[in-house]
mmCIF file of C-alpha atoms in Angstrom:
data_model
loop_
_atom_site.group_PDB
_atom_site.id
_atom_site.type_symbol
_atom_site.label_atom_id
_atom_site.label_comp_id
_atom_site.label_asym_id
_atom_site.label_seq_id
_atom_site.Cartn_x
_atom_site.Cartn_y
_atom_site.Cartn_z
ATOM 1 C CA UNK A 279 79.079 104.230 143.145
ATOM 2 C CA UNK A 280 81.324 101.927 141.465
ATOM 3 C CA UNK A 281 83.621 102.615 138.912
ATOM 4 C CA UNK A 282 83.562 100.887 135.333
ATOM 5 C CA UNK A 283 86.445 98.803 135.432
ATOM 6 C CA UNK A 284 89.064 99.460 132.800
ATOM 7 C CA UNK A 285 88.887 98.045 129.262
ATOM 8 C CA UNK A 286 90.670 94.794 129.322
ATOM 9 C CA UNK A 287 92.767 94.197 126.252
ATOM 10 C CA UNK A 288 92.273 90.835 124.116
ATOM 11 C CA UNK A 289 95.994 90.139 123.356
ATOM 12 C CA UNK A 290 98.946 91.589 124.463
ATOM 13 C CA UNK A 291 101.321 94.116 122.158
ATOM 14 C CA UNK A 292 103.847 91.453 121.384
ATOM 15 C CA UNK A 293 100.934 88.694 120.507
ATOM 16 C CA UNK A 294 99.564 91.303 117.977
ATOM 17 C CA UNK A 295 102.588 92.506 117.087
ATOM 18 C CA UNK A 296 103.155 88.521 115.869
ATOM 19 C CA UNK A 297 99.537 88.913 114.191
ATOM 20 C CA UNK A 298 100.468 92.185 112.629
ATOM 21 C CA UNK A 299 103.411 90.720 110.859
ATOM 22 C CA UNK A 300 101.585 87.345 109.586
ATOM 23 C CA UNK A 301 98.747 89.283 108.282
ATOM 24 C CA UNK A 302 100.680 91.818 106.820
ATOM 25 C CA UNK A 303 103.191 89.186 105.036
ATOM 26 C CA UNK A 304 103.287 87.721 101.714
ATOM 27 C CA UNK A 305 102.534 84.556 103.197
ATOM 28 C CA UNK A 306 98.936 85.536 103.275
ATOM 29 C CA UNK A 307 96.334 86.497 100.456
ATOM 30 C CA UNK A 308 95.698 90.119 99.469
ATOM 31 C CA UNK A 309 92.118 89.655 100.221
ATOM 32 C CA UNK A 310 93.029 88.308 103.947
ATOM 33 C CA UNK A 311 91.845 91.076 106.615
ATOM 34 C CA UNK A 312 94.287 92.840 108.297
ATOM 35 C CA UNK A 313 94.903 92.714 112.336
ATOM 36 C CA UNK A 314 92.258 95.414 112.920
ATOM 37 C CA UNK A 315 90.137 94.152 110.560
ATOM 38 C CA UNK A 316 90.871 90.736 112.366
ATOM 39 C CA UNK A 317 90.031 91.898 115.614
ATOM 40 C CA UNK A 318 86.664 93.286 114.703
ATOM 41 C CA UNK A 319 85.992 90.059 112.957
ATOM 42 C CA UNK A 320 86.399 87.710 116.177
ATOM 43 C CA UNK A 321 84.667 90.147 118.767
ATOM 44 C CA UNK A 322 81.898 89.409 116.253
ATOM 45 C CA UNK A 323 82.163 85.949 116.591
ATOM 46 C CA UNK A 324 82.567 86.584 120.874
ATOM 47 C CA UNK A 325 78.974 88.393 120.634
ATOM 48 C CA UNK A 326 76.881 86.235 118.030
ATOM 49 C CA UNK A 327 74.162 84.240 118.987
ATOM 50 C CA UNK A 328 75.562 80.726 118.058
ATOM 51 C CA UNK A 329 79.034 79.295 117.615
ATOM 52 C CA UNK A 330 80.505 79.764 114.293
ATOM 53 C CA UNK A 331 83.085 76.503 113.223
ATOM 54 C CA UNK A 332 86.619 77.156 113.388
ATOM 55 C CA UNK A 333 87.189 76.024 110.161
ATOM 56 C CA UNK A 334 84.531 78.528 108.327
ATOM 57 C CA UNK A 335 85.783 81.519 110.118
ATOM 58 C CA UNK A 336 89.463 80.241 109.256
ATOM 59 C CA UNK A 337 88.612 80.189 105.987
ATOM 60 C CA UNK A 338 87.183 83.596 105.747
ATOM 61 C CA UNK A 339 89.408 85.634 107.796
ATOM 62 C CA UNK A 340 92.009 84.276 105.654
ATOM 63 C CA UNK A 341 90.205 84.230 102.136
ATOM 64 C CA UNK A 342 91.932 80.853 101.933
ATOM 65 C CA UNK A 343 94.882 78.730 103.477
ATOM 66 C CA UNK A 344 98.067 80.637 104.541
ATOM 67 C CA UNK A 345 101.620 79.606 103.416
ATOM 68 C CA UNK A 346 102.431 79.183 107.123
ATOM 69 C CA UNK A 347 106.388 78.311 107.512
ATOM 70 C CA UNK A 348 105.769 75.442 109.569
ATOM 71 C CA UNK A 349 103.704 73.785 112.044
ATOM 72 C CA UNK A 350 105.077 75.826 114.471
ATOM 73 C CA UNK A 351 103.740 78.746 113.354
ATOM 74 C CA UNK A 352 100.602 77.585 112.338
ATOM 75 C CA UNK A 353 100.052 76.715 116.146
ATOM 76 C CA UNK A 354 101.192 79.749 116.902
ATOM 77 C CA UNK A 355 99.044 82.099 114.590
ATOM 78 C CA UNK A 356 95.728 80.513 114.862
ATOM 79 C CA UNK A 357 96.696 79.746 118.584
ATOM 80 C CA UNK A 358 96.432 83.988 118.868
ATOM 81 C CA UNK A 359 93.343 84.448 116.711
ATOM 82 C CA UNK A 360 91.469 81.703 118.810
ATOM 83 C CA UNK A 361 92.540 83.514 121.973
ATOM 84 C CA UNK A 362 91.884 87.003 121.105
ATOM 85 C CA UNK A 363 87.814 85.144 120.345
ATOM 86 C CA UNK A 364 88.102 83.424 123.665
ATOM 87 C CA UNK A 365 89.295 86.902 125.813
ATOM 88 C CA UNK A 366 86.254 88.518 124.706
ATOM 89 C CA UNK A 367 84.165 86.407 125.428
ATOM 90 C CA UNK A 368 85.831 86.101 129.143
ATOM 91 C CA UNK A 369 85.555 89.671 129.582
ATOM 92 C CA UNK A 370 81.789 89.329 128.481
ATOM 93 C CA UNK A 371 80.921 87.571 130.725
ATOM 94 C CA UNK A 372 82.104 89.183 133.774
ATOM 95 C CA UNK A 373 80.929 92.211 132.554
ATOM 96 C CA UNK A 374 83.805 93.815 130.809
ATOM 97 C CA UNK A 375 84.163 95.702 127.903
ATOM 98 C CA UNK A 376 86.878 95.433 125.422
ATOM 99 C CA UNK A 377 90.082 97.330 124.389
ATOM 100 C CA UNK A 378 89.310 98.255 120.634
ATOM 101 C CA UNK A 379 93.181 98.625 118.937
ATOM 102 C CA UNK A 380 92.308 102.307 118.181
ATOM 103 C CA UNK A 381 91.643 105.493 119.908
ATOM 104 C CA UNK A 382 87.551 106.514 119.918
ATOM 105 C CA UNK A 383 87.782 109.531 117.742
ATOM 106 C CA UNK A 384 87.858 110.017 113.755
ATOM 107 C CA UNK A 385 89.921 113.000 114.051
ATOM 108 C CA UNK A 386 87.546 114.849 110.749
ATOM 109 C CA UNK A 387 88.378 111.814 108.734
ATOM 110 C CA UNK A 388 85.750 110.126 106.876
ATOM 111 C CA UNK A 389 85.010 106.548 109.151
ATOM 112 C CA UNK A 390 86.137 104.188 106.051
ATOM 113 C CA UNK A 391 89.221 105.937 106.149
ATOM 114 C CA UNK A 392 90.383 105.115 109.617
ATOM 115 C CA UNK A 393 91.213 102.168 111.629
ATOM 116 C CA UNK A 394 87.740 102.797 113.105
ATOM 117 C CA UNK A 395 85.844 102.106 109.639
ATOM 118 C CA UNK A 396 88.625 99.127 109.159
ATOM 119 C CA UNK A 397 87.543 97.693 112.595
ATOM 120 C CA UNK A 398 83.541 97.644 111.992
ATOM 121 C CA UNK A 399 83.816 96.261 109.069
ATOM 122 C CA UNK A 400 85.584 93.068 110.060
ATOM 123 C CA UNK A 401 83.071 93.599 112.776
ATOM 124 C CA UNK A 402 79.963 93.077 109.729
ATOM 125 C CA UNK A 403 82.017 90.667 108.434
ATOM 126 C CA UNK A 404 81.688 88.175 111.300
ATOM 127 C CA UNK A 405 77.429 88.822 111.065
ATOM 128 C CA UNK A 406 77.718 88.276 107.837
ATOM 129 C CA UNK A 407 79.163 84.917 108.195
ATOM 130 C CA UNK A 408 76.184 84.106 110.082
ATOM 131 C CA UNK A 409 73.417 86.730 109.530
ATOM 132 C CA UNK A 410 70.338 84.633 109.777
ATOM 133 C CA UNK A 411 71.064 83.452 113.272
ATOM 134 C CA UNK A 412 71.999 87.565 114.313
ATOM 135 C CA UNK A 413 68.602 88.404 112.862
ATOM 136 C CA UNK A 414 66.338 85.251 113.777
ATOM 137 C CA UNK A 415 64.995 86.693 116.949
ATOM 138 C CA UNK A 416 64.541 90.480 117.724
ATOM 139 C CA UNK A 417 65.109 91.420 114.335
ATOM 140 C CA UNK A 418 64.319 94.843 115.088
ATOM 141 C CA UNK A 419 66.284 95.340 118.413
ATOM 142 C CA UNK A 420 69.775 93.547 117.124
ATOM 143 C CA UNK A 421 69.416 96.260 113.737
ATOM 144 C CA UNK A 422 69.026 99.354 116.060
ATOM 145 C CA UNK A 423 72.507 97.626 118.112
ATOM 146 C CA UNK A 424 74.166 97.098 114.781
ATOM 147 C CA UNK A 425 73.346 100.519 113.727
ATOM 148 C CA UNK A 426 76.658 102.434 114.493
ATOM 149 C CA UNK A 427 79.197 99.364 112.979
ATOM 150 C CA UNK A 428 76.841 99.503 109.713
ATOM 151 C CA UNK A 429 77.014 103.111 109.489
ATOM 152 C CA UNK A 430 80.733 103.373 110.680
ATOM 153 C CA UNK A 431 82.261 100.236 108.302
ATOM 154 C CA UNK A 432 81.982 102.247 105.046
ATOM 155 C CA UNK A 433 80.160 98.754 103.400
ATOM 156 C CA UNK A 434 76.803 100.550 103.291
ATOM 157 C CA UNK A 435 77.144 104.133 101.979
ATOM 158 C CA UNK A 436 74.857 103.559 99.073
ATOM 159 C CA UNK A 437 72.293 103.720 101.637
ATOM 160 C CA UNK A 438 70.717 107.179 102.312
ATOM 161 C CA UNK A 439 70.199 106.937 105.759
ATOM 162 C CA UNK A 440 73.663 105.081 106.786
ATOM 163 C CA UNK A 441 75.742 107.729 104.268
ATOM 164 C CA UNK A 442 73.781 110.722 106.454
ATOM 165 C CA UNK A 443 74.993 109.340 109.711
ATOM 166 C CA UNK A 444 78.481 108.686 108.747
ATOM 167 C CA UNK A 445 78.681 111.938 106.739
ATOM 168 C CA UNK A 446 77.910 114.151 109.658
ATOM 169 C CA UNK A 447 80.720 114.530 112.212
ATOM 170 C CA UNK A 448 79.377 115.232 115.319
ATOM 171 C CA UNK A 449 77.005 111.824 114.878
ATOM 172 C CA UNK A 450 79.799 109.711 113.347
ATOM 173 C CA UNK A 451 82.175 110.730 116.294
ATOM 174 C CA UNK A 452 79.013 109.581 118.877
ATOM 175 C CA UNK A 453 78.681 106.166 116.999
ATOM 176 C CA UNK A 454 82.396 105.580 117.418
ATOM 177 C CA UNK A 455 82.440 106.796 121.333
ATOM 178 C CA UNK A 456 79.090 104.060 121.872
ATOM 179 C CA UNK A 457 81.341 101.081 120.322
ATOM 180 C CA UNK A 458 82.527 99.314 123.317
ATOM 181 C CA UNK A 459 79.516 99.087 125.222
ATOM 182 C CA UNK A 460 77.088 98.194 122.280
ATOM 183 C CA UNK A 461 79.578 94.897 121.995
ATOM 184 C CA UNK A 462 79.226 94.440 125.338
ATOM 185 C CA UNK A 463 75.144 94.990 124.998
ATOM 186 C CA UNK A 464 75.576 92.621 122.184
ATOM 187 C CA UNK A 465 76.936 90.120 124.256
ATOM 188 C CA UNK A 466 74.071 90.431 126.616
ATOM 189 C CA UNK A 467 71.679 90.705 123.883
ATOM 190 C CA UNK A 468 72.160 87.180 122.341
ATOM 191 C CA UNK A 469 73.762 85.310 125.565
ATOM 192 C CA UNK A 470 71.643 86.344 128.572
ATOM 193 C CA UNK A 471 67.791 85.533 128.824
ATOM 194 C CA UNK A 472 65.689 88.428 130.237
ATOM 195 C CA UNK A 473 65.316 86.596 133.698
ATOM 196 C CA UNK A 474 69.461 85.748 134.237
ATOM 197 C CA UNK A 475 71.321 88.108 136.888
ATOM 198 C CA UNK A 476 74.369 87.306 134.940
ATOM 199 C CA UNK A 477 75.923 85.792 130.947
ATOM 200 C CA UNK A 478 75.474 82.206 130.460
ATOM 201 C CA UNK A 479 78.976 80.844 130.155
ATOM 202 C CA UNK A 480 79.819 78.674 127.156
ATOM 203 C CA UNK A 481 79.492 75.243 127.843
ATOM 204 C CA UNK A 482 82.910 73.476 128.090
ATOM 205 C CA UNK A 483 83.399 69.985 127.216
ATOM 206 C CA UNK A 484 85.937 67.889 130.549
ATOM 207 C CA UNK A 485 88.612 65.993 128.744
ATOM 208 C CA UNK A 486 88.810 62.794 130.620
ATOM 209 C CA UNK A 487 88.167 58.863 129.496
ATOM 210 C CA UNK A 488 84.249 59.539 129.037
ATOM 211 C CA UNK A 489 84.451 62.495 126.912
ATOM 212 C CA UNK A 490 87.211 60.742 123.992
ATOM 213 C CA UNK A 491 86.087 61.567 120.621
ATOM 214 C CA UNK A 492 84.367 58.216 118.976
ATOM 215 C CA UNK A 493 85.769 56.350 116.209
#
């Protein structure tokens, strides 16, 4: 029988380390998610049905332009975001599933209240950016998938049946143990047609002298 291969992590500690301290800095707007928030937001973006522009997720991840210090920097910082994007979707498509930056347990604390909560609802956040496209096709099936991040974020407690789920322990601490796979089911959900033995990679474009951007 073979084994489930490890979670593979998105970036590395020093790369979010970097993040961490950018997003956490006065250089950035209060409203700006933070790293786990972050995270959640672009493994969103990894699983969703069709590409979201760089620019509009910039934008909303940051709730505006950062004071970066210099160019430098600016390279640097949205150099990490668009790699931590670009590992999921690697480990997506050979099968993977991701390293979440938190341990799978709530611990008796209420879901909005933890890093867990933080991390689905960046997770939302990216559908939201795009909702119609997430719920164009298989309306019901991609609700039942989004279940546990809805009920786990904290963003829809008004609702009777999402403040149940989240309210009882035992079936909160389930949702949060499912998370890794239903990203990776996600994945599969949107990117893989019923008849493919495998995910259909993104298409990327070959720099050469035929493929230069027109004037």
């Amino acid at each position: 029988m073979q084994e489930t291969p490890p979670p593979q992590p998105l970036l590395d500690d020093d790369e979010l380390d970097r993040l961490d301290d950018f997003l956490e800095s006065e250089r950035v707007d209060a409203e700006a998610l933070d790293t786990i928030s972050a995270h959640g937001f672009l493994v969103a973006l990894a699983v969703a049905p069709r590409d979201v522009p760089s620019a509009t997720w910039i934008g909303e991840l940051f709730h505006g332009e950062p004071s970066f210090s210099d160019d430098a920097e600016r390279v640097d910082i949205l150099g990490l975001l668009e790699r931590l994007k670009n590992n999921a979707i690697e480990a997506f498509e050979h099968g993977h599933l991701p390293e979440l930056p938190f341990e799978l347990e709530l611990q008796d604390a209420a879901p909005e209240e933890t890093p867990v909560g933080d991390w689905c609802a960046g997770f939302m956040e990216g559908v939201f950016l795009d909702e119609s496209a997430w719920f164009k096709d298989n309306e019901e099936s991609t609700a039942t998938l989004l279940l546990p991040f809805m009920a786990l974020s904290g963003l829809f407690d008004e609702e009777p049946d999402m403040a149940e789920l989240s309210s009882d322990p035992i079936q909160a601490e389930r949702l949060v143990q499912q998370l890794p796979e239903l990203v990776l089911d996600l994945y599969l959900h949107f990117r893989v047609p019923p008849e493919a033995p495998k995910p259909t990679p993104r298409k990327k474009r070959p720099v050469g002298p035929g493929n230069k951007p027109r004037r």
